mmCIF file with all atom_site columns, C-alpha atoms in Angstrom:
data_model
loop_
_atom_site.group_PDB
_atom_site.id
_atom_site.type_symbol
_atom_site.label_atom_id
_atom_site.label_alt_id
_atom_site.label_comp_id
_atom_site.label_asym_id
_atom_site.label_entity_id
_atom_site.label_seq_id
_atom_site.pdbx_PDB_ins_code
_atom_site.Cartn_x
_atom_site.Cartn_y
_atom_site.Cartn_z
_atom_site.occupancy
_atom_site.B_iso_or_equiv
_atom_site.pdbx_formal_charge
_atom_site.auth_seq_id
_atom_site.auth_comp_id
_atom_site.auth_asym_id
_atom_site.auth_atom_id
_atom_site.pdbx_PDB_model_num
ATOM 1   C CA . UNK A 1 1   ? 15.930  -25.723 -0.579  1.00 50.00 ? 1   UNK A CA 1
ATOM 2   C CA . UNK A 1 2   ? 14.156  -29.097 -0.571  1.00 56.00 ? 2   UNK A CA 1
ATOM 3   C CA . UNK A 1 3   ? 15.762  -32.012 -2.444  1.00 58.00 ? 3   UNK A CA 1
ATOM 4   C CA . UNK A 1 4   ? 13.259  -33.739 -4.917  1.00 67.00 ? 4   UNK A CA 1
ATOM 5   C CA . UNK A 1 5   ? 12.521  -36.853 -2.271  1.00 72.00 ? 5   UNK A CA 1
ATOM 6   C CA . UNK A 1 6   ? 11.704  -33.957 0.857   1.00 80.00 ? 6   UNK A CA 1
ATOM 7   C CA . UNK A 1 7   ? 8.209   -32.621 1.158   1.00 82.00 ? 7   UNK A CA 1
ATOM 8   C CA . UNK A 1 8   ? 7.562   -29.000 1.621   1.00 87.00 ? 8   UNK A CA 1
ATOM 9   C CA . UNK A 1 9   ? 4.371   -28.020 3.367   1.00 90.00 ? 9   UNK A CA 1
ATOM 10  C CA . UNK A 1 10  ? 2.720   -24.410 2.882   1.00 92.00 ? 10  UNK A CA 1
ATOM 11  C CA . UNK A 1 11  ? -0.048  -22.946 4.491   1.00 93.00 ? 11  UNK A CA 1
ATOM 12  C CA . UNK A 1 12  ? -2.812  -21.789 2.503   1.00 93.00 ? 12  UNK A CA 1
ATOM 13  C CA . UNK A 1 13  ? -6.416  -20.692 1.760   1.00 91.00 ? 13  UNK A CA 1
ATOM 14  C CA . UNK A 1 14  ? -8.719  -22.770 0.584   1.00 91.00 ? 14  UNK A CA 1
ATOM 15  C CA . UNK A 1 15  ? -12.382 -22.638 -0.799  1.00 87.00 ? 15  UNK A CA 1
ATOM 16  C CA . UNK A 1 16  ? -15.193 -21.391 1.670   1.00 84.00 ? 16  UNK A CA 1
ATOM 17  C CA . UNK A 1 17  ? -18.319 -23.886 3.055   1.00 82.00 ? 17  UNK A CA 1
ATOM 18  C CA . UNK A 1 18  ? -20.221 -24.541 -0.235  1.00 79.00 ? 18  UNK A CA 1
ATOM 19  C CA . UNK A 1 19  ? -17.043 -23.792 -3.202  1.00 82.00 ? 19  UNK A CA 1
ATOM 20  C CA . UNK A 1 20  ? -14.869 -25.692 -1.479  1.00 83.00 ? 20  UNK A CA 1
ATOM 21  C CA . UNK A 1 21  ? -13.759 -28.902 -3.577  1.00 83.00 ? 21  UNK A CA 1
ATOM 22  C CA . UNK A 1 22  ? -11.949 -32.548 -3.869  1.00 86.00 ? 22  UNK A CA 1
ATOM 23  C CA . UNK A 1 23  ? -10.241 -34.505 -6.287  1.00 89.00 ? 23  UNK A CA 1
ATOM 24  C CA . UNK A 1 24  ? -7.649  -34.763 -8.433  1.00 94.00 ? 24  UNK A CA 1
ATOM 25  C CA . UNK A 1 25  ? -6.464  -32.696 -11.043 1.00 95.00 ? 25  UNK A CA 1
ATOM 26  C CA . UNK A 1 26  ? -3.471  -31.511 -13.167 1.00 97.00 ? 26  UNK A CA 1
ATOM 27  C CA . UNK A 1 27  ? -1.395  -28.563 -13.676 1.00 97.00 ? 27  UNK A CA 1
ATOM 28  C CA . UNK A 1 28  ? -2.531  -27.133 -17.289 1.00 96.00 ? 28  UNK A CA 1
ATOM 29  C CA . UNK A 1 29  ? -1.069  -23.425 -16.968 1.00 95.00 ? 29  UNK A CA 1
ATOM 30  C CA . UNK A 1 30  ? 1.836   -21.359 -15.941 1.00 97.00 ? 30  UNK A CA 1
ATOM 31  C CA . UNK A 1 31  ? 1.675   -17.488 -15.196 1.00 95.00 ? 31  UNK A CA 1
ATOM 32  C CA . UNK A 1 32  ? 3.569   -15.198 -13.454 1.00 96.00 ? 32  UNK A CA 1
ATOM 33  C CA . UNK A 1 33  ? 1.820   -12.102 -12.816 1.00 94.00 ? 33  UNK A CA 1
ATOM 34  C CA . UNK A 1 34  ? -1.144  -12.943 -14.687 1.00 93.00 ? 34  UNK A CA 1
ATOM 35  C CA . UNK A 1 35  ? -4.304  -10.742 -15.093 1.00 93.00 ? 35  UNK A CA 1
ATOM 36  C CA . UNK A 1 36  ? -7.601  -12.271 -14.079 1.00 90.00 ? 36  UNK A CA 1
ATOM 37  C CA . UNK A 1 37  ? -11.023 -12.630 -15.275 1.00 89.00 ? 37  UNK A CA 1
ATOM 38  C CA . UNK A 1 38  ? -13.736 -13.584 -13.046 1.00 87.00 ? 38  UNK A CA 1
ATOM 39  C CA . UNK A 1 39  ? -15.586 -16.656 -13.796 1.00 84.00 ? 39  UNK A CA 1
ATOM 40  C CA . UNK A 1 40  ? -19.323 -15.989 -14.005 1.00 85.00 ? 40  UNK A CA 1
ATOM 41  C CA . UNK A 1 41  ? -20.003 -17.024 -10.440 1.00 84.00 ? 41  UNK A CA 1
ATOM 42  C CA . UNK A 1 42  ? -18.078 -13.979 -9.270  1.00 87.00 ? 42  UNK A CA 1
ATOM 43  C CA . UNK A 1 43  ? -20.002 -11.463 -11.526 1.00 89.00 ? 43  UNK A CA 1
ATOM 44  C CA . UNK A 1 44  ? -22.969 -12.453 -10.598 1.00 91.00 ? 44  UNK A CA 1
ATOM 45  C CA . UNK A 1 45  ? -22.135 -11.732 -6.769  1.00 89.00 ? 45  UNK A CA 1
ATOM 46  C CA . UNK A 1 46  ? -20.697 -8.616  -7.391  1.00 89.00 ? 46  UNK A CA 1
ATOM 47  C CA . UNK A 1 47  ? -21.653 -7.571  -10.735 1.00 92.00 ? 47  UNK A CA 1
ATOM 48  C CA . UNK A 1 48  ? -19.307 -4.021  -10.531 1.00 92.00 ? 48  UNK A CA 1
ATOM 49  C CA . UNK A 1 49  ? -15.953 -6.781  -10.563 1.00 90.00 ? 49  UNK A CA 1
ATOM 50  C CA . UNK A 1 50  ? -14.286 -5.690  -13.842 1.00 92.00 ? 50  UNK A CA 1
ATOM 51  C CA . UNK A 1 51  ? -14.330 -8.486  -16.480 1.00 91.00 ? 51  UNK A CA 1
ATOM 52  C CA . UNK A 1 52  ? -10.756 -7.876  -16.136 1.00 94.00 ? 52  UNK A CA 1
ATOM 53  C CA . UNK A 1 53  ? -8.341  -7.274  -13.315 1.00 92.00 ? 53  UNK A CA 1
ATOM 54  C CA . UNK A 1 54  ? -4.681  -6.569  -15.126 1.00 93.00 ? 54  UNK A CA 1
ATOM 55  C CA . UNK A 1 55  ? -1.501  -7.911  -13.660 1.00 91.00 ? 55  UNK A CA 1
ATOM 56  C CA . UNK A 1 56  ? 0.063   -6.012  -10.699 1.00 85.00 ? 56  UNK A CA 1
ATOM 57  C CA . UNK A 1 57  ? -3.314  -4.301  -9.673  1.00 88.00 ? 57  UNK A CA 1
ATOM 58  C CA . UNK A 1 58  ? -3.632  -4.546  -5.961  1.00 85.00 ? 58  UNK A CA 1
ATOM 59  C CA . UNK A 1 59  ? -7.139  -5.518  -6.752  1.00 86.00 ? 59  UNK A CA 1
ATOM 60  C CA . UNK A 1 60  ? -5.596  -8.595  -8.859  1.00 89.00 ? 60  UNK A CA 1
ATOM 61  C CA . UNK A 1 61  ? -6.736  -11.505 -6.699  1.00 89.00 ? 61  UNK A CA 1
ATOM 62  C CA . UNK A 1 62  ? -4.092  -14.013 -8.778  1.00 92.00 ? 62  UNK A CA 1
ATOM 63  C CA . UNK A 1 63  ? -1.004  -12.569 -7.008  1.00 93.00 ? 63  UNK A CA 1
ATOM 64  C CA . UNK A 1 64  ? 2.788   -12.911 -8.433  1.00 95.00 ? 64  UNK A CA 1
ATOM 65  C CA . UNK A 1 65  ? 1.466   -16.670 -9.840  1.00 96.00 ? 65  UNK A CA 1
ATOM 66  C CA . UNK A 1 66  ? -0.973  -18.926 -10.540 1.00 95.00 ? 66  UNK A CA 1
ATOM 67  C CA . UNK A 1 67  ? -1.028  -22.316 -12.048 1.00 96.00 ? 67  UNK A CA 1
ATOM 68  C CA . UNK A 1 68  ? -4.405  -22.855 -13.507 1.00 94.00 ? 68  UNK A CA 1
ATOM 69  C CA . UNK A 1 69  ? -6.175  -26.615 -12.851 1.00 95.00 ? 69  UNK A CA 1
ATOM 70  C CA . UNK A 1 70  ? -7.979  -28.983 -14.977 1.00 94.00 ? 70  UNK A CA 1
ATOM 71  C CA . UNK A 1 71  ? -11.140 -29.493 -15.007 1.00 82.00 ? 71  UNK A CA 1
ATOM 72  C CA . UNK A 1 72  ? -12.472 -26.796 -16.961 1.00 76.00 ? 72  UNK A CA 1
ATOM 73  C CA . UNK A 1 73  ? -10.464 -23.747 -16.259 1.00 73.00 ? 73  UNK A CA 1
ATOM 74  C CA . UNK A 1 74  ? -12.515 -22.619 -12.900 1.00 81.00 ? 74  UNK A CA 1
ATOM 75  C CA . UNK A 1 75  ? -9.654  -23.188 -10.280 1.00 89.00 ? 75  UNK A CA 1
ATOM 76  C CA . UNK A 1 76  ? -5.455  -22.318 -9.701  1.00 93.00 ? 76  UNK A CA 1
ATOM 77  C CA . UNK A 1 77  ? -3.295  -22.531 -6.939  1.00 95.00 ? 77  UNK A CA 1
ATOM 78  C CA . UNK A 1 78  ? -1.712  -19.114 -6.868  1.00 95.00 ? 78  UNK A CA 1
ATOM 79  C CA . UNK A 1 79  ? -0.818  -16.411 -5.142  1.00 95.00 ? 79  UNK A CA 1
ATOM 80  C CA . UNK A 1 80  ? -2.561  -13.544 -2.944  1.00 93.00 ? 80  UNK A CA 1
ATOM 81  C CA . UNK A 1 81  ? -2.865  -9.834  -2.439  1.00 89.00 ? 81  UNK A CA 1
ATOM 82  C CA . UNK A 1 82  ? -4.589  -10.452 0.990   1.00 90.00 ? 82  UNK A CA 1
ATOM 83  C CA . UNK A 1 83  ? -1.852  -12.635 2.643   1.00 92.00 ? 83  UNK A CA 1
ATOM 84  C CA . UNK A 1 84  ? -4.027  -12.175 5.856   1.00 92.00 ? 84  UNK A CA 1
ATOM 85  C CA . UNK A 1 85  ? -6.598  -14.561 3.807   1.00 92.00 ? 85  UNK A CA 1
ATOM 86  C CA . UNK A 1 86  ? -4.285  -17.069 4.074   1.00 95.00 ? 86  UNK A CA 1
ATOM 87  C CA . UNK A 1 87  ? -5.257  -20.169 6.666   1.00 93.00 ? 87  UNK A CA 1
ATOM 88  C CA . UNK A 1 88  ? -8.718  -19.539 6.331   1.00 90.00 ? 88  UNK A CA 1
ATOM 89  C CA . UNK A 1 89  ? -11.978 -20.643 4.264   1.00 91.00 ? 89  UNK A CA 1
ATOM 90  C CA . UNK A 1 90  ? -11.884 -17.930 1.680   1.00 89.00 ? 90  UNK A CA 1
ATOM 91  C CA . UNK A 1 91  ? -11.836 -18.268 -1.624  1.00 88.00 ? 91  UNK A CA 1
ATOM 92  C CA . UNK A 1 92  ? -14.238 -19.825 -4.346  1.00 85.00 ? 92  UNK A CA 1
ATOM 93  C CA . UNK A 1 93  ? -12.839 -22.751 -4.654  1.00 85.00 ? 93  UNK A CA 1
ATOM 94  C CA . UNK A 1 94  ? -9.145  -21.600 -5.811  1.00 89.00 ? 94  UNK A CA 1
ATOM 95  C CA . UNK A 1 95  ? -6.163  -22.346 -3.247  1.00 94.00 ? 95  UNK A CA 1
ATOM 96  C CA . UNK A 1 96  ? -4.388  -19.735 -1.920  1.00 95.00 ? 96  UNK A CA 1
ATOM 97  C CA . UNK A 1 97  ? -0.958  -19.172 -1.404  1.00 96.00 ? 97  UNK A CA 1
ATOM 98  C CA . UNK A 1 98  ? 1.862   -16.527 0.005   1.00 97.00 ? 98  UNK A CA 1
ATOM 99  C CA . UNK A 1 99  ? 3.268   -14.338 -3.014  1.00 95.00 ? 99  UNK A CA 1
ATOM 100 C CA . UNK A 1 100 ? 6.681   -16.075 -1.349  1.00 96.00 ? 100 UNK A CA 1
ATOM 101 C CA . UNK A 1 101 ? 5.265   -19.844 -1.586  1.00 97.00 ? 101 UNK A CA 1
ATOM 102 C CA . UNK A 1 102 ? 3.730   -20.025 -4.545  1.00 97.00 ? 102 UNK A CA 1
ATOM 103 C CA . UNK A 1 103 ? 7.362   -18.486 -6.633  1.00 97.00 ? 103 UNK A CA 1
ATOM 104 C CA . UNK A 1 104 ? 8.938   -21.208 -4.890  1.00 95.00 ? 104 UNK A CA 1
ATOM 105 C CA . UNK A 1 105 ? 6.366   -24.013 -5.927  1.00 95.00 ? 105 UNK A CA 1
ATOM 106 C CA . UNK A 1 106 ? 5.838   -22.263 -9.494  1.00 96.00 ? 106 UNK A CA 1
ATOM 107 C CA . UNK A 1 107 ? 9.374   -23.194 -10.098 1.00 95.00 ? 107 UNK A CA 1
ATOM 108 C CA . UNK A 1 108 ? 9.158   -26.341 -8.772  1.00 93.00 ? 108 UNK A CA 1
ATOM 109 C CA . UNK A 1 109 ? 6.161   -27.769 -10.855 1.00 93.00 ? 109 UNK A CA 1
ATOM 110 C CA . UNK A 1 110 ? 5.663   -28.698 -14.480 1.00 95.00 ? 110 UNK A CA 1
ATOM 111 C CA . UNK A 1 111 ? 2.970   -28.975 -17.245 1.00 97.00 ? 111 UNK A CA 1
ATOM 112 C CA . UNK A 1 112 ? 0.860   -31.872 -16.197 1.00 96.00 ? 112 UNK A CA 1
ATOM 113 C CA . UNK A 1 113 ? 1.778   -32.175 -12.549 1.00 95.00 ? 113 UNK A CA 1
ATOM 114 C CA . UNK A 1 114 ? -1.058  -34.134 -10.668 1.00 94.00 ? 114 UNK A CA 1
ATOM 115 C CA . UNK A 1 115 ? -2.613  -31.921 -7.772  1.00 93.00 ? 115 UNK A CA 1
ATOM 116 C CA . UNK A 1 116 ? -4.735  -34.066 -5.544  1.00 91.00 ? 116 UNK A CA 1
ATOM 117 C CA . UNK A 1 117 ? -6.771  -32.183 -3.016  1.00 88.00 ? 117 UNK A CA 1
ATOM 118 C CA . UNK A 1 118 ? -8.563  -33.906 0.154   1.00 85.00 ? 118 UNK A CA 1
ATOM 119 C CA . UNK A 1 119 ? -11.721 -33.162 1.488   1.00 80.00 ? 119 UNK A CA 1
#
């Protein structure tokens, strides 16, 4: 385990050409497990996604975490049911992590944590 002045680094999955975003943001939400609603962009791209996906479906994209981002509720780092996603240009903006990593980094981070993401 890391001491609080050691950096960890984690691979992960990050938004494909076009969703992919920069900038800085802040930690606003904790949940382990959580169910997930598709934002609107989704549903209109594949209109037969439920408008819920409940926790521990293997069709739940959110994985064992997900720490929701300000900015208006449309991105979290969290977890993934696809770990071979991982490394790649994949998502719609959200970042991607192992089931493994993101545990470790949920525990890690608080309310209000600044994420800053480079282009």
């Amino acid at each position: 385990m890391a001491t609080d002045d050691t950096a960890i680094e984690h691979p992960v999955g990050v938004g494909r050409l076009g969703l992919a975003w920069s900038g800085t943001a802040y930690v606003d939400g904790k949940y382990v497990k959580p169910a997930w609603s598709p934002p609107d962009m989704i549903k209109r791209e594949n209109p037969r996604v439920p408008g819920v996906i409940p926790s521990g479906s293997s069709a739940n994209p959110m994985g064992a975490a997900a720490m929701t981002l300000s900015g208006g509720g449309q991105y979290a780092i969290h977890g993934t049911n696809n770990p071979g996603s991982i490394g790649g240009f994949v998502s719609h903006g959200c970042i991607r992590m192992y089931n493994s990593d993101i545990l470790d980094l949920y525990d890690r981070v608080g309310l209000g944590t600044k994420v800053v993401v480079l282009p």
